[in-house]
């Protein structure tokens, strides 16, 4: 069942956050949504951590007329994987984003103007520190689990390594402990597309730099799909509207990238896109440590990992590096490689494959078995 | 040994070429180079077909002070794979390019101005038809072999299927009988980068659209490398000149793409890039046929195919489709899958792996064994 009509809430912390870069960010506003009820002993809280361009709006609708449900509605609601009759589910918008939490589109209280590029470079660890503020505010000492895919998985890893006492478990999907140079390269050309757009104006635009941002998102979509899923979805079909020998004639895959790219311009800020792309590329679970083993040593909660065979953005071998290091350290770890042609997108599309496994894992965690 | 100092020659044909699109192109100029001597019975001619941004200048230097040898110098010269003491080696610039053969930068005799976007969309088959004009001009009825990688491999395939009586063999490296939607998608975003550049002016620029073309080429470079080669070449190293938390700070892989992208602007025309990208995407060996088997039925010459394990632009399975269909048809075909981490670039870098195999193949072809 759906969680029904929901509302995004917001809280502002007057504290300053000391970022990994050494810069100070404050005040910090966090937009969040919650579903279900916190139980008496505050032991049923689940944090969903979202990916690059996600938001706090995981499930339900924002009004009767809202045509679209939240981005991971399929797994949150009464009777669903994250059963809201049982769990208190929270999702907060990451800092740096543009969906209500402090980011480059926010007003810098010191200048009264939008931060734009005066916003500090942030890391995934900074995002998690901001989430800690929220949990303190909600009076939750310990999460039953933190669950996320892609950049959401990176956040879950940071919870497990930096705040091990505050989670009872973690579920990490389609992620990387350190994005590959291939993943960085794809983000690099996406950034470049925005930098090339004269309407971007070094971040001082009034209107989103349309063509550059659309192209950047188009490049992103390539990384979310796979060779196999593209054959299935588009093959070599040419747009029925275009002539094969028209200079501007397009293949279906080309139309798809363009369509989704331009749609994105209406919903996401270019500077936020750039800051979050940077956070992705900079992400390294060993940040501040000498080795992967040192970085993972503090982990105490059991972690369940998922990788997807056709994910070429964060390929399975990257998850396996983490799993093997945790096994070396004799940490409680579980790994599932899911056969899927959907590429990186699989973590959003293959919930039927992983939901029973996650459910079983959470049952075990809840009952302490 | 090197072939030494060489010169690009040029010939103009006053004939019109009827293109696959139905449009007429003429006159046609072909720039070409030759190395070695044609033997008395004209049976030792080898045609090298070049890739996307290649030129007729395969081997040697253009002058004493020329710092750079031709693009495939390693395999052409006395004692080299294509031994110029033995073979008469030819390479011609493809039509649509900007290195001397007729392309969008050429003057349209009907208007006295550069073609730019009034240039017709061309196909790989059209390129090969223009090469046929050159061979007729050189008095060569039959090539001992036609050898090429990437788009050069597509040309070799067209020779084998459309002009089977004019080749005694073919060597096809790192190619595809029909680029995948993934390959098309990467070209699509490269095209988009140029279209987005306001200095491109729908092709009517005076100066190459620098930022758009550099980005397009940067995207291309991603497809030439592989996940593995990028780990080896760059890893996650950050530019020593940049701060990790500088908004514009760059990873080494990012600098590489940018450096090579901007270098490209000085040597290649944006419109040519676009026309040839389109020819790549449109390429389908089954063009005009009902099936792959029908398309390959005319093949009579033995073909040696090479694919490279880490090539994700034209992955081995695409070569294997061609090889298997030729085997079904009981055509003389040979296939070598070369283990390499270099990605698509492997066809230029792994010549030590394939040269002995090609040499043996050509020996067999020459002696009729």
XYZ file of C-alpha atoms in Angstrom:
738
model
C 0.000 0.000 0.000
C 1.016 3.565 -0.557
C 1.902 5.826 2.360
C -0.639 8.252 0.874
C -0.297 12.016 1.068
C 2.942 13.177 2.632
C 4.678 16.446 3.284
C 8.302 17.513 3.205
C 9.379 18.989 6.513
C 12.292 21.193 7.230
C 14.511 22.055 10.172
C 17.260 24.646 10.440
C 20.233 24.184 12.740
C 21.962 27.264 13.914
C 25.166 25.331 14.417
C 28.094 25.526 12.041
C 29.296 22.388 10.335
C 33.048 22.080 9.963
C 33.463 20.487 6.565
C 36.157 18.059 5.422
C 37.599 20.881 3.337
C 38.184 22.860 6.529
C 35.525 25.382 5.592
C 32.567 26.181 7.800
C 28.966 25.870 6.650
C 26.082 27.251 8.664
C 23.262 27.608 9.332
C 22.211 24.224 7.930
C 18.692 23.525 6.778
C 17.649 19.929 6.240
C 14.534 18.982 4.296
C 13.163 15.569 5.189
C 10.187 13.290 5.076
C 9.155 10.571 7.485
C 6.706 7.698 7.108
C 5.301 5.485 9.844
C 5.767 6.038 13.568
C 8.719 5.922 15.858
C 8.146 3.176 18.438
C 8.406 3.679 22.168
C 12.018 2.575 22.513
C 12.998 4.455 19.356
C 14.456 1.331 17.842
C 12.560 1.111 14.548
C 14.044 4.042 12.616
C 15.288 3.409 9.096
C 17.192 6.051 7.149
C 17.053 5.986 3.371
C 19.961 7.848 1.802
C 19.323 9.176 -1.671
C 21.458 9.353 -4.794
C 22.862 12.291 -6.780
C 19.683 13.948 -7.975
C 17.222 12.429 -5.531
C 15.245 14.183 -2.830
C 13.704 13.542 0.578
C 10.490 12.558 -1.183
C 10.863 8.778 -1.258
C 7.255 7.666 -1.051
C 3.652 8.744 -1.439
C 2.290 11.870 -3.071
C 2.458 15.535 -2.169
C -1.232 16.119 -2.802
C -4.382 14.583 -4.230
C -3.491 15.870 -7.684
C 0.167 14.856 -7.544
C 0.688 12.612 -10.568
C 4.011 11.236 -9.402
C 4.908 9.151 -6.403
C 8.212 9.469 -4.542
C 11.373 8.114 -6.144
C 11.432 4.787 -4.269
C 7.737 4.406 -3.532
C 7.857 0.741 -4.511
C 9.708 -0.230 -1.331
C 8.116 2.082 1.269
C 4.584 1.718 2.629
C 2.327 -0.570 4.634
C 3.234 -4.141 3.684
C 6.120 -3.092 1.487
C 9.794 -3.876 2.030
C 10.178 -0.959 4.434
C 6.837 -1.623 6.070
C 5.637 1.648 7.561
C 3.370 -0.271 9.947
C 6.574 -1.518 11.455
C 9.343 0.947 10.687
C 9.759 4.688 11.063
C 11.258 5.594 7.707
C 13.210 8.822 7.241
C 14.788 10.358 4.181
C 16.533 13.706 4.185
C 17.720 15.746 1.251
C 21.522 15.843 1.178
C 23.304 19.143 1.678
C 24.534 20.530 -1.640
C 21.264 19.510 -3.296
C 18.455 21.839 -4.366
C 15.433 20.160 -2.815
C 15.193 22.078 0.424
C 18.481 21.375 2.192
C 21.290 23.916 2.231
C 23.075 24.014 -1.103
C 24.443 26.434 -3.691
C 20.941 27.777 -4.414
C 20.449 28.715 -0.735
C 20.865 32.272 0.453
C 24.211 32.863 2.099
C 23.247 34.706 5.301
C 26.534 36.610 5.198
C 25.828 38.194 1.823
C 22.054 37.924 1.481
C 22.633 36.376 -1.942
C 22.628 32.857 -3.347
C 25.816 30.981 -2.583
C 26.351 29.815 -6.163
C 30.077 29.048 -6.475
C 30.884 30.551 -3.092
C 29.313 27.406 -1.681
C 32.059 25.185 -0.262
C 33.026 21.904 -1.870
C 31.343 19.187 0.186
C 31.969 15.495 0.621
C 29.737 12.517 1.273
C 31.020 12.563 4.857
C 29.757 16.136 5.220
C 26.337 15.019 4.004
C 26.254 12.327 6.662
C 27.325 14.771 9.387
C 24.305 16.876 8.456
C 22.112 13.776 8.702
C 23.458 13.224 12.217
C 22.141 16.672 13.167
C 18.722 15.614 11.938
C 18.729 12.322 13.854
C 19.728 14.152 17.035
C 16.847 16.525 16.418
C 14.449 13.606 15.956
C 15.773 11.997 19.150
C 17.049 8.883 17.439
C 20.252 7.488 18.893
C 20.519 4.457 16.742
C 19.119 3.531 13.361
C 17.825 0.048 12.774
C 19.314 0.387 9.338
C 20.590 2.892 6.821
C 19.832 1.894 3.269
C 20.874 3.488 -0.012
C 22.074 2.945 -3.552
C 24.731 4.710 -5.592
C 25.678 7.914 -3.718
C 23.149 6.726 -1.130
C 25.308 3.641 -0.662
C 28.336 5.840 -0.092
C 26.442 7.622 2.678
C 25.527 4.270 4.224
C 29.242 3.325 4.140
C 30.119 6.578 5.906
C 27.545 5.798 8.594
C 29.062 2.354 9.035
C 32.650 3.611 9.253
C 32.313 7.014 10.973
C 29.242 6.478 13.174
C 29.276 2.725 13.818
C 27.575 3.097 17.214
C 24.595 4.806 15.622
C 23.499 2.047 13.256
C 22.400 -1.517 13.873
C 22.900 -2.432 10.207
C 23.367 -1.064 6.716
C 22.161 -2.003 3.251
C 24.408 -0.774 0.450
C 23.357 -1.092 -3.182
C 25.210 -0.422 -6.454
C 27.899 1.656 -4.911
C 31.626 2.178 -4.933
C 34.170 2.761 -2.198
C 36.034 4.981 -4.643
C 34.664 5.743 -8.094
C 36.863 4.555 -10.938
C 38.629 6.932 -13.326
C 36.018 5.820 -15.892
C 33.212 7.041 -13.626
C 35.160 10.255 -12.960
C 35.709 10.725 -16.697
C 31.986 10.526 -17.396
C 31.309 13.119 -14.686
C 34.185 15.212 -16.025
C 32.627 15.539 -19.468
C 29.248 16.251 -17.855
C 30.803 19.111 -15.848
C 32.567 20.340 -18.973
C 29.231 20.495 -20.799
C 27.912 22.906 -18.165
C 31.134 24.949 -18.044
C 30.881 25.327 -21.845
C 27.391 26.797 -21.643
C 27.728 30.591 -21.841
C 24.479 31.002 -19.895
C 26.056 29.205 -16.917
C 28.124 32.375 -16.261
C 30.438 30.747 -13.717
C 27.416 29.835 -11.665
C 25.888 33.319 -11.585
C 22.905 32.497 -13.793
C 19.328 33.527 -13.212
C 17.966 30.700 -15.327
C 19.447 27.227 -15.339
C 21.964 26.844 -18.216
C 19.611 24.736 -20.283
C 21.696 23.216 -23.065
C 24.731 22.492 -20.931
C 22.772 20.950 -18.078
C 20.636 18.862 -20.444
C 23.767 17.496 -22.108
C 25.372 16.812 -18.730
C 22.302 14.827 -17.707
C 22.251 13.036 -21.068
C 25.811 11.886 -20.366
C 24.687 10.753 -16.919
C 21.898 8.658 -18.416
C 24.446 6.735 -20.481
C 26.141 5.680 -17.244
C 22.831 4.605 -15.707
C 22.050 2.223 -18.569
C 24.059 -0.676 -19.989
C 25.010 -2.010 -23.383
C 22.427 -4.750 -22.919
C 19.616 -2.533 -21.671
C 20.216 -0.117 -24.547
C 19.903 -2.902 -27.102
C 16.627 -3.893 -25.473
C 15.254 -0.391 -25.057
C 16.372 1.239 -28.318
C 18.396 -1.091 -30.495
C 19.490 0.827 -33.575
C 16.009 2.213 -34.232
C 15.970 5.554 -35.953
C 13.464 8.213 -35.036
C 10.368 7.711 -37.157
C 10.031 11.477 -37.534
C 13.519 11.986 -38.962
C 15.039 11.005 -42.280
C 17.948 8.585 -42.060
C 20.014 10.959 -44.174
C 18.979 14.183 -42.446
C 22.008 15.819 -40.920
C 20.040 16.367 -37.702
C 18.207 13.037 -37.893
C 18.376 11.071 -34.673
C 18.474 7.547 -33.398
C 15.957 6.651 -30.705
C 18.682 6.430 -28.080
C 19.683 9.983 -28.994
C 16.118 11.230 -28.590
C 15.889 9.507 -25.222
C 19.036 11.210 -23.925
C 17.860 14.560 -25.211
C 14.330 14.182 -23.867
C 15.494 13.190 -20.412
C 18.254 15.771 -20.443
C 15.925 18.675 -21.157
C 13.322 17.413 -18.694
C 15.982 17.488 -16.011
C 16.587 21.208 -16.519
C 13.162 21.952 -15.031
C 13.833 19.991 -11.906
C 17.479 20.329 -10.910
C 19.907 23.161 -10.390
C 23.116 23.183 -12.450
C 25.364 24.285 -9.581
C 23.927 21.599 -7.295
C 24.595 19.102 -10.058
C 28.226 20.223 -10.199
C 28.777 20.168 -6.424
C 27.268 16.725 -6.077
C 29.206 15.376 -9.072
C 32.339 16.544 -7.321
C 31.303 14.876 -4.069
C 30.804 11.637 -5.995
C 34.202 11.790 -7.646
C 36.007 12.751 -4.445
C 34.364 9.943 -2.516
C 36.893 7.560 -1.082
C 35.950 5.352 1.839
C 39.637 5.362 2.847
C 39.628 9.176 3.148
C 41.906 10.085 6.054
C 43.128 6.495 6.461
C 46.191 4.625 5.280
C 44.357 1.622 3.880
C 40.994 0.115 3.144
C 41.386 -2.189 6.133
C 42.071 0.739 8.435
C 39.045 2.576 7.028
C 36.755 -0.390 7.571
C 38.122 -1.383 10.987
C 35.531 0.663 12.941
C 32.611 -1.125 11.263
C 30.564 -3.040 13.819
C 27.096 -3.356 12.294
C 26.297 -6.086 9.785
C 26.246 -4.773 6.219
C 24.388 -6.272 3.320
C 25.839 -5.378 -0.098
C 24.240 -5.617 -3.514
C 25.916 -5.248 -6.888
C 24.348 -5.659 -10.308
C 26.075 -7.554 -13.103
C 25.624 -4.941 -15.852
C 26.432 -1.876 -13.717
C 29.455 -0.367 -15.469
C 29.406 2.876 -13.462
C 30.116 1.158 -10.147
C 30.953 -2.333 -11.341
C 30.561 -5.361 -9.038
C 34.334 -5.679 -8.556
C 34.235 -2.423 -6.593
C 31.637 -3.764 -4.167
C 33.594 -7.012 -3.958
C 36.712 -5.134 -2.849
C 34.743 -3.767 0.093
C 33.159 -7.114 0.898
C 36.488 -8.940 0.779
C 38.184 -6.390 3.014
C 35.331 -6.658 5.537
C 35.600 -10.448 5.437
C 39.346 -10.199 6.065
C 38.481 -8.137 9.117
C 35.910 -10.750 10.151
C 33.119 -8.209 10.070
C 29.533 -9.403 9.618
C 29.013 -8.920 5.894
C 26.705 -10.357 3.266
C 27.005 -9.954 -0.491
C 24.513 -10.517 -3.277
C 25.388 -10.147 -6.929
C 22.132 -9.649 -8.793
C 21.949 -10.717 -12.416
C 20.455 -7.761 -14.241
C 20.666 -6.076 -17.628
C 19.529 -2.691 -16.288
C 22.992 -1.312 -15.571
C 23.391 1.094 -12.666
C 19.645 1.825 -12.736
C 19.099 -1.758 -11.557
C 19.171 -0.693 -7.917
C 15.932 1.214 -8.539
C 14.377 -1.290 -10.914
C 15.266 -4.703 -9.525
C 13.637 -4.331 -6.102
C 11.707 -7.518 -6.645
C 15.024 -9.358 -6.819
C 16.513 -7.879 -3.673
C 13.459 -7.051 -1.521
C 13.049 -10.581 -0.068
C 16.754 -10.679 0.792
C 16.692 -7.248 2.441
C 13.513 -8.167 4.294
C 15.099 -11.295 5.669
C 18.200 -9.313 6.662
C 16.143 -6.663 8.483
C 14.115 -9.373 10.249
C 17.340 -10.867 11.507
C 18.685 -7.480 12.579
C 15.419 -6.516 14.356
C 15.235 -9.747 16.282
C 18.959 -9.834 16.980
C 19.376 -13.250 15.377
C 62.839 0.697 -40.999
C 60.954 3.847 -41.721
C 59.658 4.633 -45.181
C 61.441 7.980 -44.767
C 60.168 11.211 -46.262
C 56.815 10.894 -47.977
C 54.345 13.175 -49.648
C 50.572 13.259 -49.766
C 49.327 13.161 -53.339
C 45.976 14.151 -54.657
C 43.745 13.345 -57.594
C 40.461 14.889 -58.630
C 37.799 12.923 -60.480
C 35.390 14.819 -62.584
C 32.809 12.102 -62.207
C 29.811 12.360 -59.927
C 29.377 9.859 -57.167
C 25.816 8.767 -56.533
C 25.662 8.424 -52.773
C 23.628 5.964 -50.722
C 21.418 8.873 -49.703
C 20.483 9.387 -53.349
C 22.371 12.649 -53.495
C 25.143 13.346 -55.986
C 28.650 14.385 -54.974
C 31.189 15.642 -57.473
C 33.867 16.428 -58.357
C 35.654 14.147 -55.916
C 39.180 14.811 -54.748
C 41.071 12.023 -53.034
C 44.232 12.641 -51.027
C 46.456 9.581 -50.713
C 49.899 8.315 -49.950
C 51.704 5.269 -51.300
C 54.769 3.444 -50.048
C 56.822 0.823 -51.899
C 56.384 -0.106 -55.546
C 53.652 -1.756 -57.498
C 55.012 -4.996 -58.978
C 54.794 -5.915 -62.637
C 51.608 -7.966 -62.385
C 50.051 -5.395 -60.033
C 49.350 -8.044 -57.430
C 51.105 -6.599 -54.387
C 48.859 -3.648 -53.534
C 47.639 -3.287 -49.974
C 45.048 -0.704 -48.990
C 45.018 0.615 -45.453
C 41.678 2.118 -44.504
C 41.802 4.704 -41.754
C 39.546 5.440 -38.798
C 37.346 8.413 -37.914
C 39.952 11.156 -37.529
C 42.831 9.524 -39.400
C 44.425 10.651 -42.639
C 46.232 9.260 -45.672
C 49.506 9.806 -43.825
C 50.094 6.329 -42.410
C 53.872 6.155 -42.378
C 57.082 8.168 -42.575
C 57.518 11.912 -42.212
C 56.462 14.835 -44.347
C 59.872 16.528 -44.144
C 63.223 16.411 -42.409
C 61.893 18.574 -39.585
C 58.619 16.702 -39.196
C 58.525 15.605 -35.547
C 55.713 13.145 -35.992
C 55.516 9.969 -38.024
C 52.340 8.779 -39.714
C 49.553 7.320 -37.572
C 50.415 3.655 -38.157
C 54.118 3.968 -38.889
C 54.882 0.983 -36.670
C 53.476 -1.469 -39.203
C 54.535 0.085 -42.550
C 58.108 0.172 -43.874
C 60.956 -2.043 -45.034
C 60.946 -5.147 -42.847
C 57.790 -4.152 -41.011
C 54.451 -5.952 -41.071
C 53.459 -4.281 -44.322
C 56.930 -4.627 -45.802
C 57.354 -1.895 -48.409
C 60.130 -3.906 -50.078
C 57.417 -6.354 -50.883
C 54.085 -4.566 -50.898
C 52.749 -1.435 -52.531
C 50.920 0.195 -49.651
C 48.196 2.775 -50.248
C 46.151 4.844 -47.862
C 43.616 7.419 -48.954
C 41.828 9.999 -46.878
C 38.122 9.149 -46.677
C 35.594 11.502 -48.211
C 33.902 13.607 -45.538
C 37.246 14.112 -43.796
C 39.329 17.297 -43.743
C 42.745 15.984 -44.751
C 42.626 16.628 -48.480
C 39.713 14.547 -49.705
C 36.361 16.108 -50.504
C 34.458 16.936 -47.352
C 32.409 19.670 -45.714
C 35.416 22.034 -45.693
C 35.809 21.698 -49.480
C 34.568 24.371 -51.833
C 31.267 23.479 -53.417
C 31.872 24.272 -57.108
C 28.199 25.157 -57.539
C 28.322 27.964 -54.969
C 32.026 28.804 -54.743
C 31.705 28.487 -50.955
C 32.546 25.817 -48.412
C 29.988 23.036 -48.306
C 29.590 23.117 -44.519
C 26.172 21.606 -43.777
C 25.172 21.565 -47.438
C 27.546 18.618 -47.717
C 25.512 15.432 -48.135
C 25.335 12.800 -45.412
C 27.740 10.058 -46.462
C 28.096 6.417 -45.522
C 31.033 4.056 -45.194
C 29.952 2.510 -48.490
C 30.275 5.911 -50.158
C 33.825 6.204 -48.793
C 34.686 2.851 -50.324
C 33.175 3.826 -53.696
C 35.512 6.818 -53.702
C 38.437 4.481 -52.947
C 37.418 2.407 -55.968
C 37.861 5.504 -58.136
C 41.390 5.847 -56.780
C 42.302 2.209 -57.402
C 41.016 2.463 -60.971
C 43.163 5.557 -61.375
C 46.206 3.687 -60.036
C 45.487 0.782 -62.378
C 44.934 -1.736 -59.617
C 42.258 -4.306 -60.342
C 42.670 -6.348 -57.236
C 44.105 -5.642 -53.813
C 46.204 -8.255 -52.098
C 44.524 -7.098 -48.953
C 42.536 -4.280 -47.418
C 43.368 -3.719 -43.779
C 41.799 -1.396 -41.237
C 40.620 -0.934 -37.681
C 37.514 0.714 -36.264
C 35.884 2.698 -39.092
C 38.745 1.339 -41.217
C 37.454 -2.148 -40.449
C 34.000 -1.119 -41.623
C 35.511 -0.019 -44.927
C 37.305 -3.362 -45.227
C 33.966 -5.098 -44.640
C 32.378 -3.026 -47.404
C 35.173 -4.023 -49.775
C 34.595 -7.663 -48.881
C 30.825 -7.516 -49.364
C 30.374 -4.972 -52.183
C 33.568 -5.460 -54.204
C 34.521 -9.076 -53.481
C 36.214 -9.507 -56.865
C 38.597 -6.663 -56.125
C 40.231 -8.039 -52.986
C 42.229 -11.201 -52.354
C 41.815 -10.843 -48.589
C 40.849 -8.493 -45.783
C 42.088 -7.817 -42.268
C 39.484 -6.300 -39.990
C 40.406 -5.036 -36.528
C 38.317 -3.734 -33.624
C 35.251 -3.089 -35.676
C 31.521 -3.542 -35.663
C 29.046 -4.627 -38.306
C 26.583 -2.225 -36.711
C 27.555 0.039 -33.821
C 25.598 -0.600 -30.646
C 23.169 1.936 -29.170
C 25.847 2.506 -26.493
C 28.365 3.515 -29.182
C 25.700 5.678 -30.840
C 24.872 7.282 -27.488
C 28.497 8.293 -26.938
C 28.617 9.838 -30.421
C 25.250 11.468 -29.776
C 26.512 13.374 -26.736
C 29.680 14.308 -28.651
C 27.553 15.762 -31.462
C 25.369 17.526 -28.902
C 28.477 19.173 -27.401
C 29.266 20.748 -30.781
C 25.648 21.730 -31.469
C 25.616 23.474 -28.059
C 28.631 25.607 -28.913
C 27.325 29.020 -30.058
C 30.457 29.507 -32.187
C 29.527 26.450 -34.260
C 26.753 28.547 -35.899
C 25.038 25.589 -37.587
C 28.298 24.807 -39.320
C 28.896 28.293 -40.698
C 31.891 29.106 -38.490
C 35.110 30.722 -39.574
C 37.040 29.282 -36.663
C 36.494 25.778 -35.343
C 34.032 25.806 -32.391
C 36.733 25.228 -29.836
C 34.972 24.316 -26.596
C 32.310 22.157 -28.206
C 34.733 20.246 -30.406
C 37.220 19.735 -27.560
C 34.462 18.304 -25.377
C 33.237 16.089 -28.217
C 36.755 14.720 -28.617
C 37.109 14.288 -24.853
C 33.982 12.117 -24.931
C 35.526 10.173 -27.815
C 38.669 9.504 -25.795
C 36.592 7.868 -23.075
C 35.368 5.346 -25.642
C 38.914 4.656 -26.862
C 40.139 3.723 -23.381
C 38.864 1.118 -20.952
C 38.123 0.870 -17.257
C 41.335 -1.127 -16.845
C 43.551 1.156 -18.932
C 42.223 4.198 -17.069
C 43.099 2.645 -13.706
C 46.599 2.017 -15.032
C 47.052 5.379 -16.725
C 45.407 7.719 -14.195
C 43.940 5.877 -11.244
C 42.264 8.412 -8.988
C 45.241 10.774 -9.019
C 44.349 14.401 -8.589
C 46.130 17.113 -10.514
C 49.158 18.182 -8.478
C 48.508 21.786 -9.488
C 44.947 21.876 -8.167
C 43.572 21.773 -4.658
C 41.378 18.783 -3.864
C 38.685 21.150 -2.638
C 38.971 23.707 -5.437
C 35.697 23.870 -7.294
C 37.606 23.733 -10.591
C 40.206 21.248 -9.327
C 40.689 18.309 -11.636
C 41.546 14.653 -11.584
C 44.343 13.541 -13.888
C 41.876 11.730 -16.135
C 39.975 14.999 -16.474
C 43.128 16.881 -17.477
C 43.948 14.193 -20.022
C 40.528 14.470 -21.677
C 40.765 18.248 -21.719
C 44.335 18.321 -23.013
C 43.618 15.901 -25.828
C 40.301 17.553 -26.574
C 41.771 21.013 -27.049
C 44.736 19.658 -29.053
C 42.259 18.108 -31.433
C 40.721 21.491 -32.245
C 43.906 22.483 -34.069
C 43.884 19.440 -36.287
C 40.341 18.481 -37.145
C 37.300 20.237 -38.509
C 34.098 20.179 -36.441
C 31.790 19.593 -39.401
C 33.956 16.723 -40.650
C 33.812 15.285 -37.163
C 30.013 15.434 -37.263
C 29.675 13.916 -40.746
C 32.007 11.069 -39.918
C 30.337 10.420 -36.547
C 27.100 10.070 -38.468
C 28.681 7.671 -40.964
C 29.891 5.557 -38.040
C 26.493 5.434 -36.394
C 24.653 4.720 -39.642
C 27.031 1.916 -40.525
C 25.263 -1.385 -40.913
C 26.847 -4.162 -42.907
C 23.342 -5.437 -43.665
C 22.392 -2.108 -45.298
C 20.097 -2.887 -48.240
C 19.840 -6.579 -47.264
C 17.301 -8.613 -45.373
C 19.769 -10.346 -43.088
C 23.378 -10.594 -42.025
C 23.701 -13.824 -43.979
C 22.419 -12.195 -47.148
C 24.807 -9.272 -46.627
C 27.796 -11.550 -46.199
C 26.873 -14.003 -48.982
C 28.952 -12.186 -51.644
C 32.155 -12.488 -49.585
C 34.744 -14.605 -51.396
C 38.106 -13.480 -50.013
C 39.443 -14.844 -46.749
C 38.989 -12.386 -43.874
C 41.024 -12.251 -40.713
C 39.234 -10.612 -37.780
C 40.698 -9.202 -34.576
C 38.832 -8.101 -31.481
C 40.276 -6.874 -28.201
C 38.963 -8.025 -24.842
C 38.614 -4.580 -23.225
C 37.161 -2.788 -26.266
C 33.775 -1.572 -25.017
C 33.099 0.661 -28.040
C 32.995 -2.233 -30.503
C 33.011 -5.164 -28.110
C 34.268 -8.608 -29.209
C 30.727 -10.012 -29.377
C 30.097 -7.750 -32.364
C 33.053 -9.162 -34.276
C 31.990 -12.655 -33.233
C 28.553 -12.127 -34.775
C 30.243 -11.446 -38.110
C 32.652 -14.349 -37.746
C 29.898 -16.785 -36.843
C 27.718 -15.706 -39.743
C 30.656 -16.122 -42.147
C 31.336 -19.568 -40.696
C 27.680 -20.503 -41.205
C 28.151 -19.502 -44.825
C 31.331 -21.598 -45.008
C 33.390 -18.568 -45.942
C 37.129 -18.574 -45.265
C 37.339 -16.696 -41.980
C 39.808 -16.491 -39.125
C 39.259 -14.878 -35.750
C 41.677 -13.772 -33.063
C 40.561 -12.370 -29.743
C 43.503 -10.443 -28.326
C 43.781 -10.093 -24.559
C 44.397 -6.397 -23.982
C 43.623 -3.740 -21.405
C 43.909 -0.867 -23.899
C 40.250 -0.766 -24.900
C 39.391 0.284 -28.439
C 42.830 1.910 -28.809
C 44.315 -1.600 -28.663
C 44.135 -1.936 -32.442
C 46.757 0.809 -32.690
C 48.793 -0.212 -29.661
C 48.856 -3.995 -29.725
C 50.470 -4.455 -33.114
C 53.129 -6.670 -31.583
C 50.386 -9.091 -30.614
C 48.718 -9.237 -34.007
C 51.551 -8.490 -36.459
C 52.908 -12.082 -36.590
C 49.391 -13.400 -37.175
C 48.661 -10.878 -39.918
C 52.056 -11.562 -41.492
C 51.362 -15.261 -41.600
C 47.912 -14.602 -43.079
C 49.322 -12.353 -45.810
C 52.033 -14.893 -46.613
C 49.351 -17.494 -47.098
C 47.251 -15.144 -49.217
C 50.248 -14.091 -51.384
C 51.318 -17.626 -52.081
C 47.800 -18.904 -52.538
C 48.178 -21.483 -49.786
